[in-house]
Every structure is written in C-alpha cells, then in structure tokens.
Coordinates of C-alpha atoms in Angstrom, one line a residue:
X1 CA -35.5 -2.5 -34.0
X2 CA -37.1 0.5 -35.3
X3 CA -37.9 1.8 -32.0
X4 CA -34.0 1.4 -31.0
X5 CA -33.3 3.2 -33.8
X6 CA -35.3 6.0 -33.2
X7 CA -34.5 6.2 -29.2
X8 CA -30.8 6.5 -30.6
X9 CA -31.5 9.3 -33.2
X10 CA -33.5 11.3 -30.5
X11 CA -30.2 10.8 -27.8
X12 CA -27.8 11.7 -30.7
X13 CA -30.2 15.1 -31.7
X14 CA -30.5 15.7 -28.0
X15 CA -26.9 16.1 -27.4
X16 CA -25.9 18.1 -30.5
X17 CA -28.5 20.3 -29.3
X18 CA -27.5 20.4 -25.7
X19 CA -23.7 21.3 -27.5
X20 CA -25.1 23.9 -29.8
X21 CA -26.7 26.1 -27.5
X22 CA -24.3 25.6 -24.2
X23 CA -21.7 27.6 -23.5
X24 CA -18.3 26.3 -23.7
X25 CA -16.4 27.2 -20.2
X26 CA -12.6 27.9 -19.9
X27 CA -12.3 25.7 -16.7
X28 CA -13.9 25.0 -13.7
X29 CA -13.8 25.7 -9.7
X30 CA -13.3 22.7 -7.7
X31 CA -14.2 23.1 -3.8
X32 CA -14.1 20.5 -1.2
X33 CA -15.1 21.4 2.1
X34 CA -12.9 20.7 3.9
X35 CA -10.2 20.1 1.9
X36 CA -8.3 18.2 4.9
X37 CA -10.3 15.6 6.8
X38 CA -10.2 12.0 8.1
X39 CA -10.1 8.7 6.2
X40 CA -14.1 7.5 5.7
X41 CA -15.2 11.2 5.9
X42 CA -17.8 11.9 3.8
X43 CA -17.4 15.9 2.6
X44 CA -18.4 17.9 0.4
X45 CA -17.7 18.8 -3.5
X46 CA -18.9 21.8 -5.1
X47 CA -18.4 22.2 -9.5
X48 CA -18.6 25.7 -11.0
X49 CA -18.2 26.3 -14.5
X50 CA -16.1 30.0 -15.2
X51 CA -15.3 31.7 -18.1
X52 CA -11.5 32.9 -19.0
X53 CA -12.4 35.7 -16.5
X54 CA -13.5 33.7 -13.5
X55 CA -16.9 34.6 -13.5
X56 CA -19.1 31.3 -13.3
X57 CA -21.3 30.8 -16.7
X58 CA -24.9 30.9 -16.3
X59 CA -25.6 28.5 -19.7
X60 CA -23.7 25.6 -19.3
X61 CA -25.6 22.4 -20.2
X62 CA -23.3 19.7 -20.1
X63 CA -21.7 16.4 -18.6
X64 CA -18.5 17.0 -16.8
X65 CA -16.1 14.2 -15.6
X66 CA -14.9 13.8 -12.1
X67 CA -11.8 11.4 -11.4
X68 CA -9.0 11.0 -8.3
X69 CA -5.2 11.6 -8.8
X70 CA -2.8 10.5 -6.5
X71 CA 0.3 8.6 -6.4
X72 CA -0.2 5.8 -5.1
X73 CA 0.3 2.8 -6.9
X74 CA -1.7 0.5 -5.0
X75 CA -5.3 2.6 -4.7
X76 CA -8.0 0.5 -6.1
X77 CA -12.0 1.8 -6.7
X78 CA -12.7 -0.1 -3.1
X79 CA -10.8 2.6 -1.9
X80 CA -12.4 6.0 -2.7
X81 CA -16.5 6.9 -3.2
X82 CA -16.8 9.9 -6.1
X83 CA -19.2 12.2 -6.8
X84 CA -21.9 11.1 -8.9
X85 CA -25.5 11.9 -10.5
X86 CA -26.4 8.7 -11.8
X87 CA -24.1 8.0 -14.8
X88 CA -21.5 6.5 -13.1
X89 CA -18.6 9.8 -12.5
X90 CA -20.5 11.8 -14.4
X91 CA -22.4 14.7 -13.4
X92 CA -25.0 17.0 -15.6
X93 CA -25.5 20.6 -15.7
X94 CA -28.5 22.3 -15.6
X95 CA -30.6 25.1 -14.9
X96 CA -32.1 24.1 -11.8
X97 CA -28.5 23.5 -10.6
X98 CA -27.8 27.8 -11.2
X99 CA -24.7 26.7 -12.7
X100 CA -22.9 25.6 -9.0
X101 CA -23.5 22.1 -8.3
X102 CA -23.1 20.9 -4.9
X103 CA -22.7 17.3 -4.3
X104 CA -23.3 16.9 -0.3
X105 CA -21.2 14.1 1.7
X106 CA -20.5 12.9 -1.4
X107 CA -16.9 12.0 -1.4
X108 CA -15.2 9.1 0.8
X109 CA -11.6 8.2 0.5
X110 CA -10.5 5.2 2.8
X111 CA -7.0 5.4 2.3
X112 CA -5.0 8.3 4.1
X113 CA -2.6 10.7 1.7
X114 CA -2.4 13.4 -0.6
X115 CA -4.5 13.3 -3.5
X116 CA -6.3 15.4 -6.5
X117 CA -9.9 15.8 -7.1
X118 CA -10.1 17.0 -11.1
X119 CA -13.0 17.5 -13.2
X120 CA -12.8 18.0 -16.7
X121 CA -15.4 18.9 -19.8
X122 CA -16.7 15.4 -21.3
X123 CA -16.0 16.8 -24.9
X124 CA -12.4 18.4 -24.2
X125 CA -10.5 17.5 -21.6
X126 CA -8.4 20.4 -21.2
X127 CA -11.4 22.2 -19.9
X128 CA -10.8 21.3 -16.3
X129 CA -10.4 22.6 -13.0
X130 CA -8.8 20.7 -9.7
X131 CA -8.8 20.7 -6.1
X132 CA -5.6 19.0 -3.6
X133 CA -7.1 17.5 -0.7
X134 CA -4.9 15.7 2.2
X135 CA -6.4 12.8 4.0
X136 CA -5.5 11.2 7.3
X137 CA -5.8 9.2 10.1
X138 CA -6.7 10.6 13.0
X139 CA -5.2 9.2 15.9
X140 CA -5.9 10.0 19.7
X141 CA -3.5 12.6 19.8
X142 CA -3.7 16.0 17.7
X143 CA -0.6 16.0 16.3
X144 CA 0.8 12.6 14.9
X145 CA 4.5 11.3 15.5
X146 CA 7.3 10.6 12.7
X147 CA 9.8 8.3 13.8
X148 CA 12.9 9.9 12.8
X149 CA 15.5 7.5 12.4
X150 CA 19.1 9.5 11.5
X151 CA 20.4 11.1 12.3
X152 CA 20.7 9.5 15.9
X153 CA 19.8 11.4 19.3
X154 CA 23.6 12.9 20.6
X155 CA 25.2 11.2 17.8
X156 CA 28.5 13.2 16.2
X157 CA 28.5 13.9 12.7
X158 CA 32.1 14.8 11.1
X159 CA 30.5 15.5 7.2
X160 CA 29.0 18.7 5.8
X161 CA 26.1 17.0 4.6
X162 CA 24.0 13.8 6.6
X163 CA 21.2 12.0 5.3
X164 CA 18.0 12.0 7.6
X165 CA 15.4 9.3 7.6
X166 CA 12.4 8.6 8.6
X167 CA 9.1 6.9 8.8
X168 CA 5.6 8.9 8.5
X169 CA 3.0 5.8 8.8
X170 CA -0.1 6.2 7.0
X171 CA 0.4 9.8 5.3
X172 CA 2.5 9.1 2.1
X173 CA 3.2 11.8 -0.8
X174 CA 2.2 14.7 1.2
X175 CA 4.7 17.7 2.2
X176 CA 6.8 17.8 5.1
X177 CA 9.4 20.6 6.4
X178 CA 13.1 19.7 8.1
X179 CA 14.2 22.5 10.5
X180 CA 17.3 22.6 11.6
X181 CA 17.7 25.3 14.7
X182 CA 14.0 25.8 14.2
X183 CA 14.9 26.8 10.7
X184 CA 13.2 25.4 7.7
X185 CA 16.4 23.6 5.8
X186 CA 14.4 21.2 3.1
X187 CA 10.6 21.2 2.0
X188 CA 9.5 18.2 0.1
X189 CA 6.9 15.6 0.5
X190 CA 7.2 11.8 1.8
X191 CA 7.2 9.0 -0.3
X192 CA 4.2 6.8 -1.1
X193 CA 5.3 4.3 1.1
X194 CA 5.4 7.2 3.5
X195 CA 9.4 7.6 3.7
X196 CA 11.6 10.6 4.5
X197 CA 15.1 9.8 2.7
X198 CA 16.7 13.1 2.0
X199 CA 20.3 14.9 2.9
X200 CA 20.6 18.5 4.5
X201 CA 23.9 20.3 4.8
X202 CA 23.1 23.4 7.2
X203 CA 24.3 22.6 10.5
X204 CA 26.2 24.6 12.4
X205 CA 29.5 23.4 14.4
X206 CA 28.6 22.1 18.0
X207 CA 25.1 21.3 18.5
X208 CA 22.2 21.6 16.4
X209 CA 18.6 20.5 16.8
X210 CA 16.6 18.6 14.3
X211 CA 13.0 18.4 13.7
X212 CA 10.6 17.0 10.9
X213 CA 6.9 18.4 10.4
X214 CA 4.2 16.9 8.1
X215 CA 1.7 20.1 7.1
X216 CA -1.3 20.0 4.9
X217 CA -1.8 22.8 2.2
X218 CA -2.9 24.9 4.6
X219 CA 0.3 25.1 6.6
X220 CA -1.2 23.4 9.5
X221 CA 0.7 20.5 11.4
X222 CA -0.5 16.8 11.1
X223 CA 2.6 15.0 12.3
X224 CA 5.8 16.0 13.7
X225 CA 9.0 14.1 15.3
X226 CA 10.3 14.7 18.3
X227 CA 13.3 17.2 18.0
X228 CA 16.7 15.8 18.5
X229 CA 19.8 17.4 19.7
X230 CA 23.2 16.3 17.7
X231 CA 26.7 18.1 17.0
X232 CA 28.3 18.8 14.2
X233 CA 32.6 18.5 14.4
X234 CA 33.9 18.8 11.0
X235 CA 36.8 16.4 10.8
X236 CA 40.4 18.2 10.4
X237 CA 42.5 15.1 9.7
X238 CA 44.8 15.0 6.6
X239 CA 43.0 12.0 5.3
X240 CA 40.0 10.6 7.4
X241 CA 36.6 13.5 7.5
X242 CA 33.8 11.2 8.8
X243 CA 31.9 8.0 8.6
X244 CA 28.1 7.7 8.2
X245 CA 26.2 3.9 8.5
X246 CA 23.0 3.7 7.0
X247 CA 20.7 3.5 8.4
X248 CA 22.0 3.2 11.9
X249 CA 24.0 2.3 14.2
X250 CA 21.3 0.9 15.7
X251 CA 20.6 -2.3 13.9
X252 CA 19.2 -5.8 14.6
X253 CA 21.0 -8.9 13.7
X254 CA 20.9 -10.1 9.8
X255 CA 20.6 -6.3 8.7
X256 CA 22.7 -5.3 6.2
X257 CA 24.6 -2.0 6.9
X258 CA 26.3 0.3 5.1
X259 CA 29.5 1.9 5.5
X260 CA 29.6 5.5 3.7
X261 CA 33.3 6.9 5.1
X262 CA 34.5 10.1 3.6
X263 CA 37.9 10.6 3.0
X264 CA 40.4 13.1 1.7
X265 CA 41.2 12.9 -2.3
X266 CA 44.9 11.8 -1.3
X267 CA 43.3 8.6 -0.1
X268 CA 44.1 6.0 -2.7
X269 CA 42.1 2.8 -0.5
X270 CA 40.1 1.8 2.7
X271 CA 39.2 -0.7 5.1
X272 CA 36.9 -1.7 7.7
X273 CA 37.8 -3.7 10.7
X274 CA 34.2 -4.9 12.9
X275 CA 34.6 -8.3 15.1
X276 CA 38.1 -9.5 14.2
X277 CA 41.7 -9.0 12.5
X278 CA 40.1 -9.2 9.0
X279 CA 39.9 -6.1 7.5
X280 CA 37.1 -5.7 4.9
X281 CA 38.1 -4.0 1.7
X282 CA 36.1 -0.7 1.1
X283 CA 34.5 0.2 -2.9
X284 CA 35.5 3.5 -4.0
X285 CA 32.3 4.8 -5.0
X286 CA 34.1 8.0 -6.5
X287 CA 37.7 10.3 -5.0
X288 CA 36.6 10.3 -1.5
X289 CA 34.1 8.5 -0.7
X290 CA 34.3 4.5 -0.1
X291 CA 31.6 2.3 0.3
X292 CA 31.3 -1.0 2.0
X293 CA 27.9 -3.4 3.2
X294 CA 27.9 -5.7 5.8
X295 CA 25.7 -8.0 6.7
X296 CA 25.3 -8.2 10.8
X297 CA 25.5 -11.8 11.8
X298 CA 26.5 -11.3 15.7
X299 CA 24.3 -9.5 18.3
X300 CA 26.2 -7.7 20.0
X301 CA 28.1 -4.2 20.3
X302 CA 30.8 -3.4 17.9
X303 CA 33.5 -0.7 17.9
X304 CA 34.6 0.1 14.2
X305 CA 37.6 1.3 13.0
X306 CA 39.2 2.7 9.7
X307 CA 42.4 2.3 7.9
X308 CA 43.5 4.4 5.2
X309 CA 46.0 4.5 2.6
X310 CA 47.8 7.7 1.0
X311 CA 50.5 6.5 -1.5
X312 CA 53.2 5.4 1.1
X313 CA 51.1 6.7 4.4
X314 CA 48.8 4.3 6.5
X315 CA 46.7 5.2 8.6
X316 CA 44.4 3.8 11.5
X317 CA 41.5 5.4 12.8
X318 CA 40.1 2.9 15.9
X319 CA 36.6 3.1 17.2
X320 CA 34.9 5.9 14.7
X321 CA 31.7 4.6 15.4
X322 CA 29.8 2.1 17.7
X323 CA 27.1 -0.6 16.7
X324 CA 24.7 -1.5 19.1
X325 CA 23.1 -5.0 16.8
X326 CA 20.0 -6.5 18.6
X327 CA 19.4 -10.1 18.6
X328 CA 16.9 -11.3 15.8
X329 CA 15.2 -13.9 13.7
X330 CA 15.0 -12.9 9.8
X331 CA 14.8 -14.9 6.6
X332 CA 17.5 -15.6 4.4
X333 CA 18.1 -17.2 0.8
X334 CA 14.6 -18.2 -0.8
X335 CA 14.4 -20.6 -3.6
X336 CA 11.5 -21.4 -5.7
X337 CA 10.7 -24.1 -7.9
X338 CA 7.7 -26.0 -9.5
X339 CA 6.9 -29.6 -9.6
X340 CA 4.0 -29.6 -11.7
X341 CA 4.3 -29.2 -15.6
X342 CA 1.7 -26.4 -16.1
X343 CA 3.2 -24.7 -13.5
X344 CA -0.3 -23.9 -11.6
X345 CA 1.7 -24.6 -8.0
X346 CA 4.9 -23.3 -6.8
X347 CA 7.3 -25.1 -4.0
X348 CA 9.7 -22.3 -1.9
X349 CA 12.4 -23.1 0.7
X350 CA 13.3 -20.5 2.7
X351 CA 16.6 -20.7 4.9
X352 CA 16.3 -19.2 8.4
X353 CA 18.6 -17.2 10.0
X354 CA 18.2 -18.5 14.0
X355 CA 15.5 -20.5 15.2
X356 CA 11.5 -19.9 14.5
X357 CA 8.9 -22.3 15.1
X358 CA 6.2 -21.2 12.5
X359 CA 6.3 -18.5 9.7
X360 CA 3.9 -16.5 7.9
X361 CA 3.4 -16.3 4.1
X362 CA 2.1 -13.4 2.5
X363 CA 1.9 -13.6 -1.4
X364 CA -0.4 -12.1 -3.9
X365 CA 0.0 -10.7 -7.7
X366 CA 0.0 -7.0 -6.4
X367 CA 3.6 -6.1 -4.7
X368 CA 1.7 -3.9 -2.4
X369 CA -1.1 -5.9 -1.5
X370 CA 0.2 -9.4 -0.3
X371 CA -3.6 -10.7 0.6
X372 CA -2.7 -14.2 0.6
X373 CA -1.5 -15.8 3.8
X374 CA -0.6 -19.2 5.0
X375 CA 0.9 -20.0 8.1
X376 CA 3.5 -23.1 8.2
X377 CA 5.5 -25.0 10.7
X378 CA 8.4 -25.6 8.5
X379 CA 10.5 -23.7 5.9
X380 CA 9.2 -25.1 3.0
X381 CA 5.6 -24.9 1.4
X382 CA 3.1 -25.4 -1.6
X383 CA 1.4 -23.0 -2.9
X384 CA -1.6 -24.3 -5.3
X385 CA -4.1 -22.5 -7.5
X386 CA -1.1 -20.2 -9.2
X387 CA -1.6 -18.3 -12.9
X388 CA 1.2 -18.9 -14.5
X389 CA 0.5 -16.1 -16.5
X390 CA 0.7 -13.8 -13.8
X391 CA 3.9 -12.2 -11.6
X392 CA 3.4 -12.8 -8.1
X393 CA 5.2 -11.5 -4.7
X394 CA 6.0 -13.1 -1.5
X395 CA 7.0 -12.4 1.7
X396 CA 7.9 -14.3 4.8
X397 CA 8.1 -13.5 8.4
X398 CA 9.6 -15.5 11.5
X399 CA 6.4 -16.4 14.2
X400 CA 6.4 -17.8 17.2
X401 CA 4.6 -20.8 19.1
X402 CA 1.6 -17.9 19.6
X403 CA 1.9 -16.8 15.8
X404 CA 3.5 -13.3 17.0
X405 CA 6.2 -12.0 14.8
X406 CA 9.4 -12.4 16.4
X407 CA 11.5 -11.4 13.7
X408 CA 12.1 -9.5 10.8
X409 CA 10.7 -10.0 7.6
X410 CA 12.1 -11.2 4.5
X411 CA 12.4 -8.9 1.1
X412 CA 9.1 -9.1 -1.2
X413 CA 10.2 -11.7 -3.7
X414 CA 8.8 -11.4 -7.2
X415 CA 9.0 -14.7 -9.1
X416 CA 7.8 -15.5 -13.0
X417 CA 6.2 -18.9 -12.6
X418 CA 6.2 -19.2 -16.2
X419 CA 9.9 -19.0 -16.3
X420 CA 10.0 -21.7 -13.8
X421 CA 12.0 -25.0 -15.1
X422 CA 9.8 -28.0 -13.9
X423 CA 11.9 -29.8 -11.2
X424 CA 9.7 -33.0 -9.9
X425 CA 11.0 -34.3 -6.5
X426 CA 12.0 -38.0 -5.8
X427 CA 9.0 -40.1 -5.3
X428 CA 10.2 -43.1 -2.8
X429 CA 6.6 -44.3 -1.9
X430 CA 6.9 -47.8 -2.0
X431 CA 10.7 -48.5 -2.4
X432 CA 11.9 -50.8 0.0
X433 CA 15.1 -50.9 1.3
X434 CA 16.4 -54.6 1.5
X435 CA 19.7 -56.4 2.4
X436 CA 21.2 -59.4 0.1
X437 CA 24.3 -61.8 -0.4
X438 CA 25.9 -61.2 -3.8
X439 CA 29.0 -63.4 -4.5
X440 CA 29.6 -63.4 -0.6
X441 CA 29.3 -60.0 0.3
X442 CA 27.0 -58.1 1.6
X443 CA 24.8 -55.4 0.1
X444 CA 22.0 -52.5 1.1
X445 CA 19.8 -53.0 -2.0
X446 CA 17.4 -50.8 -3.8
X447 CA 15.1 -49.7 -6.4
X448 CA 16.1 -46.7 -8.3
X449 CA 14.5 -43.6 -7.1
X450 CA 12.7 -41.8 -9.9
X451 CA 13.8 -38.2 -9.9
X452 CA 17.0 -39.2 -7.7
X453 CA 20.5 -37.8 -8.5
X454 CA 22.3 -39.7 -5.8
X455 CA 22.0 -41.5 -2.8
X456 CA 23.7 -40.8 0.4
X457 CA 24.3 -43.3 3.2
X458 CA 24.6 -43.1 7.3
X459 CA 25.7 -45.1 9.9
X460 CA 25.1 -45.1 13.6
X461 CA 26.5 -48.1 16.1
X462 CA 23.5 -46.7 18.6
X463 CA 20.0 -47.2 18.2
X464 CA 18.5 -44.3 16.5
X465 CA 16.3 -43.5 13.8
X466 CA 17.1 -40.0 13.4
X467 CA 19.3 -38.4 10.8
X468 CA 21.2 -35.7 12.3
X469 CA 22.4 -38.2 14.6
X470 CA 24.0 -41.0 12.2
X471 CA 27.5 -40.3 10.8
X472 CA 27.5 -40.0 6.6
X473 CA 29.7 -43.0 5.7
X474 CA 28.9 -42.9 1.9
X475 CA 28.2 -40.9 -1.3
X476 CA 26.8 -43.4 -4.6
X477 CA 24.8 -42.9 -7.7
X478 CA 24.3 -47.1 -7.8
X479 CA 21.3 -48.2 -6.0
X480 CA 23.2 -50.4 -3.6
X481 CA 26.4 -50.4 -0.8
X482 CA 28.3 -53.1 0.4
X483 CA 28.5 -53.1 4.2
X484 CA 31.0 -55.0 6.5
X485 CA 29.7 -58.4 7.6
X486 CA 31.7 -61.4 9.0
X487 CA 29.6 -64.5 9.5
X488 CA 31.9 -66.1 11.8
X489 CA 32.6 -63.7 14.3
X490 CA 32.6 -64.5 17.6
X491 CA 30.5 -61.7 19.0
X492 CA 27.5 -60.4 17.5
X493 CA 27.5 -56.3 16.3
X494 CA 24.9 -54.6 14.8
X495 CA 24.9 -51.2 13.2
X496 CA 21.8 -48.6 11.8
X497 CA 21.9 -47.6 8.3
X498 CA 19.9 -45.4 6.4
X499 CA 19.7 -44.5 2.5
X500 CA 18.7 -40.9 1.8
X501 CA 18.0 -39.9 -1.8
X502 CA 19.4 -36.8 -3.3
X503 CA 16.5 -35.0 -5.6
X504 CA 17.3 -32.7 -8.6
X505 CA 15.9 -30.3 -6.7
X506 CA 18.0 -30.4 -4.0
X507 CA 16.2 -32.2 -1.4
X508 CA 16.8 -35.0 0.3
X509 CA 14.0 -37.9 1.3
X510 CA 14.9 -40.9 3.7
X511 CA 14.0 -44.0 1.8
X512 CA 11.7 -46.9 3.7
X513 CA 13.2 -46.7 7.1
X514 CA 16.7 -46.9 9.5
X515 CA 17.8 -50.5 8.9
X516 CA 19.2 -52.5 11.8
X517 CA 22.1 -55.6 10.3
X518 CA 24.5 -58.0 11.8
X519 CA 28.0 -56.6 10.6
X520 CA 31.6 -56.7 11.1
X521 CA 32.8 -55.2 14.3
X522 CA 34.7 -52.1 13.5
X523 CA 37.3 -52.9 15.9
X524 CA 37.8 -56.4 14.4
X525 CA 37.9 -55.1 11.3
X526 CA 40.2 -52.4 11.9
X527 CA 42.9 -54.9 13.4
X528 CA 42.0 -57.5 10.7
X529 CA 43.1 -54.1 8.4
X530 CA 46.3 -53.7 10.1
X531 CA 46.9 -57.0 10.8
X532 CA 46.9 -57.8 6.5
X533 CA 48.8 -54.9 5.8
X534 CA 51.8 -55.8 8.2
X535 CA 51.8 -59.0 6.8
X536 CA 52.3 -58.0 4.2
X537 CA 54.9 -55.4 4.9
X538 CA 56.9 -58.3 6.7
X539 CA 56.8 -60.8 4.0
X540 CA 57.3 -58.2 1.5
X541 CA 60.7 -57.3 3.5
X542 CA 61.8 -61.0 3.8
X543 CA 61.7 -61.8 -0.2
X544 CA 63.5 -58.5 -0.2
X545 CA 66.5 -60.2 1.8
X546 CA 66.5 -63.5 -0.1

C-alpha cells in the first residue's frame, strides 16, 4: 500500500512539474496528408504546438487529445483508427519529438464522408487546433455519378422556383455545387444520409441545363450528375401557374406522391382528377399553393388534370402533367404486438401490397444499423430475445422464390416494446370439434377457446378443407351452432363445416379440422321453408273470410 502510495505521489509531482515548466500554446496546427483519400487509407497526421503568433513552441511538454467530428449519427469506434502513443488518444510531447509530432499511416476511417480531425490541450480544451478531411470511395471511374432525380430530363416547369433532388451514395455531409447554365446557383453540402433536397429559382425562360458537382475542400470534383436539359415557361393564366409532383413523375406503384400546384391568390379551392370522375380535394397549404398526396395503387400511365375555383369562375386545366407508375411489390400497414408478459418477444403482421413469396426482416436498436435479419415465408413473424427496455427499428422488404428483392421496402418502424399491451393468441391445441343431439336438434359442439373473442363458421356442399373456399354462414360468441339435419330424408346430403376462432388479437385459427355431417338438403329445406310459410298465408286468409 505504501508503495502505491508513493508511485501516485511521484505521478502527481511529475505532472505539476511537467505543467510548471511547459509552455502553454495558443492552439495547434493539424496536418493530414492528404487531407482527401479513400476509405481504409492509412495517412498521415502531423501536431504542432504555435503560439498566438503561429510560430510552433519549442517547450511544450504535454498530453494533447485527438478525437473525430462528423455528423454522422451512426459512426461507431469500429469505424475509424486514431492517432495514438500508447495512452489510448492521447499523444505526449517531448523533446525528442522537436515540438512537430508526426504520427505516420496512423489514421484509418472506414466509412466515406466529411469529417474533422481536432486536437485539443489535455488541461484546457479551448487550446485546440483542427483539420477537415473528406473520405471516399473510390470507384472504377474518376469521377463518381449523382443520380439526380428532379427535376426530370425535358420536363416543363411553369414555377419560378423547382426543387431538385438527388442521391449521392456513399459521400454524405460533404459540399456540393448546383449550376444552372454552367453557373454556380446553390452551394451546400449533402445530407448524412447522402441527399440533395434543395430549391433554386435561376432559370432562364426556354431551356436551361442542370448539373450537380460534389468537390472536396480543395475544389476538386469527386462526383458529378449527368447534366440535364429542361425549360422553363412561366405560366400566364389568370389562375393556374404550374404543378410540381414530388418526387416524380416517375413513380412505382404504392408510392405516395405529392401534388404541389401553384395557383393565383384569386383561387379560393382545388382539385385533382387521376384515374376516374372523382375529383380529390386539394389542402391549401397557404394563398396559392394547394397540396394533395396520393397514394399510387395502379401501374399504369396517368394524365392529370386541375380544376380551380375563383369565387364564381371554374376552371379546368386537363392533362398538366403525366405519371408514368411502374408495377411493384411494397409493404403496407404493420402491426405489432406481444404475447409474452415480460415482453422479451414481439409478434408483427405485415400486410402486402401484391403478391411476394418470402420477405426480409431487418431490425436492430440502432435506426441506422438494422443488423438483424430473418427471412420468412409468410407475413407474420416472432421475434425472440427482445429488451424491453430498449427502442428497436424494423424494416421489411418483398423477396422472391431466389431471396432477390423484388419490391420496395417498407418505412423503418420504431416500436416501444415496453409500451406493448400483452395480447396472448387463442390456444386451440386439443379442442375437438364434435357434433351432438340436443332436444332433437343438431349442434357443432365445442370447448371454449381460451383467448377467443368469437367464433366464425363456414360451409361448403363440396369436398374441401380449405378456407378461402367455404362460404361464411355464421358469426357466434357461444361455443356451438345448430345445423340443418332431417333424419328422414329420403336422400342422403352431406355438407363441410369448419369453426374458426377469432383471437383478441385479431387473428383467426381453424379449430381441429373441416367436419363432414349428414344434413338437411338445402333444396328440401328451402321448399319445406316456402311450403310452411304459404300455408300459412292460405289458412291465415281463410279464417280471415269466416
């Protein structure tokens, strides 16, 4: 113990000395060389300490801090390799070092982007210095494509300002340039999910070229789109100047689009006419501008048209704009649940929009890192081994027979398991369904189905033992249902009848199996049915005449 003592005492009196007798910079000098290189690239970092004149200090004798800035929410410490000189990011100065440390292939980054390399004074933090480095990955080509997605190739825009989009794969929050004309019109950088969403207003009427560059900080081009030719025609009409449909008119089938039309302030409502005679009611978003989203459930192309309404005027603009909707699989309304009281599994049911033989499942408790994945055959699934503690995100994506996606993808879902209400399914192992005589009728019989909130009955006169092809005859919340029998019919009939319990949940399990019985013959019955009531019709009309 004494010895620990005495080690820590000689630490404590080294550093106070190592304070005392250092000087204390103004900031440092970051290099990395180079400052723009690949993803995996191991470069190099160089640290000098300077004075509030720039001149690099000669005395420094001290630990310095090195950590990575960026935006982007989902970097882990898997993804980057610091500097480092044996104390985890820290490095020393001494006087072997002359005051410029240089840490050779000592910084890896394995995610592409922009990013800051800061170092900082361990004892004040405001003595720092930093370096912006780009990262990127290269590809066969020099120069790396954005897929531009609005404003379309040759497409007409009537509005003095359009909104351009596009995609920039792998190189988010790093600065791009729009040109218009070969002009620079915007300068911004991309999102961290490596977007373009922005909305330039200097075109010039007739046609106009558009092109989108990524640069580093050195001006040079990583990534460019290809250049696009469209016009501009402002709109002169009294009432109508231009429609826009986000994000194109390009779409595939189940996308939601929306309708952005542009109107003159006289305009007191709009609609939207797409596949039929039903016009679809437009939101005014503010005087002039009208709103509307559409989901698009048919593949196939579609002319729209406007009508407006000035006080007593209407007005009808027919086929503003053309939809070109590609056929497509995607994933509708998904809806979770729990059957187990701790809540440590989770149940979803999914419904799909068109036909897909298998899905994917991609969940996790990181909204940007879905590393979970099961693949199914149906659309519903368990999913053991959950925190309920923690939030957790899912996604689901249409397969086919060859587990290629064939579709598109649902919206990540984020579900609270811990605000999950417990909702146990039926549990029909074991019931049996059984036919009896009670006070000569005839009944289905059955035990009650725990978790059950009704039981629904079919009926087929063929021999099946399939669902979907049995008529629903029946809804009961008794466990049994008289069906028609007559023992002394002439001719034997038989009929197949199945019990299907209704959970709280929602789901619906076939209980035992499709039942085969003797009945009634509808046809006899049917005339017996007639046959009583116009007796009855005809002896009530003769005590009438009595």
């Amino acid at each position: 113990m004494k010895y620990i003592w005495s080690l820590l005492l000689s630490f404590i009196l080294f550093g106070w000395s190592v304070v005392l007798w250092s000087t204390i910079p103004s900031g440092f000098i970051v290099e990395v060389n180079p400052n723009v290189f690949d993803v995996n690239e191991a470069v190099d970092v160089t640290i000098k300490a300077i004075d509030g004149d720039g001149n690099v200090i000669t005395d420094y004798d001290w630990f310095v801090f090195i950590e990575l800035l960026t935006d982007e929410s989902n970097l882990t410490y898997e993804d980057f390799v610091l500097p480092w000189d044996g104390w985890a990011w820290l490095v020393f100065f001494e006087e072997a070092d002359l005051w410029e440390i240089t840490l050779s292939k000592s910084l890896i980054i394995r995610k592409s982007g922009s990013y800051t390399l800061r170092v900082y004074d361990l004892d004040d933090e405001s003595v720092d210095g930093q370096r912006s480095i780009v990262v990127w990955q290269s590809q066969d080509n020099d120069i790396l494509p954005i897929s531009l997605i609005a404003p379309t190739p040759w497409s007409i825009e009537t509005v003095s300002s359009i909104t351009v989009l596009a995609d920039a794969v792998d190189l988010g929050n790093s600065p791009y340039q729009i040109l218009v004309n070969g002009v620079i019109v915007d300068t911004w950088t991309t999102s961290a999910q490596w977007s373009i969403n922005t909305v330039i207003t200097d075109m010039t009427e007739g046609e106009n070229s558009l092109q989108i560059k990524v640069i580093d900080l050195n001006d040079i081009v990583l990534w460019e789109s290809e250049s696009i030719t469209f016009s501009y025609q402002p709109n002169t009409d009294e009432f109508f100047n231009g429609i826009q449909i986000l994000p194109s008119t390009q779409a595939k089938q189940w996308d939601k689009l929306v309708f952005n039309v542009s109107t003159s302030d006289a305009v007191s409502s709009a609609e939207l006419i797409l596949w039929s005679e039903d016009w679809i009611p437009m939101d005014m978003d503010s005087i002039g501008t009208y709103l509307a989203q559409v989901l698009m459930e048919d593949p196939w192309n579609v002319d729209v048209s406007i009508r407006l309404n000035a006080g007593w005027n209407m007005k009808l603009y027919q086929d503003v704009a053309t939809l070109e909707i590609e056929e497509n699989i995607a994933i509708g309304l998904v809806k979770f649940y729990t059957q187990a009281v701790d809540k440590s599994s989770l149940m979803m049911m999914w419904q799909v929009l068109g036909q897909s033989p298998k899905f994917l499942v991609n969940y996790g408790v990181n909204q940007n890192n879905l590393d979970q994945e099961i693949i199914v055959d149906t659309n519903e699934i368990e999913i053991a081994n959950i925190n309920p503690a923690e939030v957790y995100y899912f996604q689901i994506t249409p397969l086919d027979n060859d587990e290629n996606i064939i579709g598109t993808p649902s919206d990540v879902k984020e579900i609270d398991p811990s605000s999950l209400q417990a909702q146990v399914t039926c549990l029909v192992d074991g019931i049996v369904l059984r036919t009896e005589e009670i006070d000569n009728s005839y009944y289905f019989v059955w035990d009650a189905v725990e978790n059950a909130e009704k039981y629904f009955i079919y009926r087929s006169d063929n021999v099946t033992s399939i669902i979907s092809e049995m008529q629903k005859v029946a809804e009961t919340t008794q466990t049994r249902f008289e069906y028609p029998f007559n023992a002394d019919a002439l001719n034997e009939e038989f009929a197949y009848y199945a019990v299907v319990a209704v959970c709280a949940n929602g789901k619906e399990i076939l209980i035992d199996e499709v039942k085969e019985v003797q009945v009634w013959p509808y046809d006899t019955l049917l005339i017996a049915i007639v046959a009583s009531v116009l007796f009855y019709s005809v002896w009530s009309l003769y005590r009438r005449s009595i």
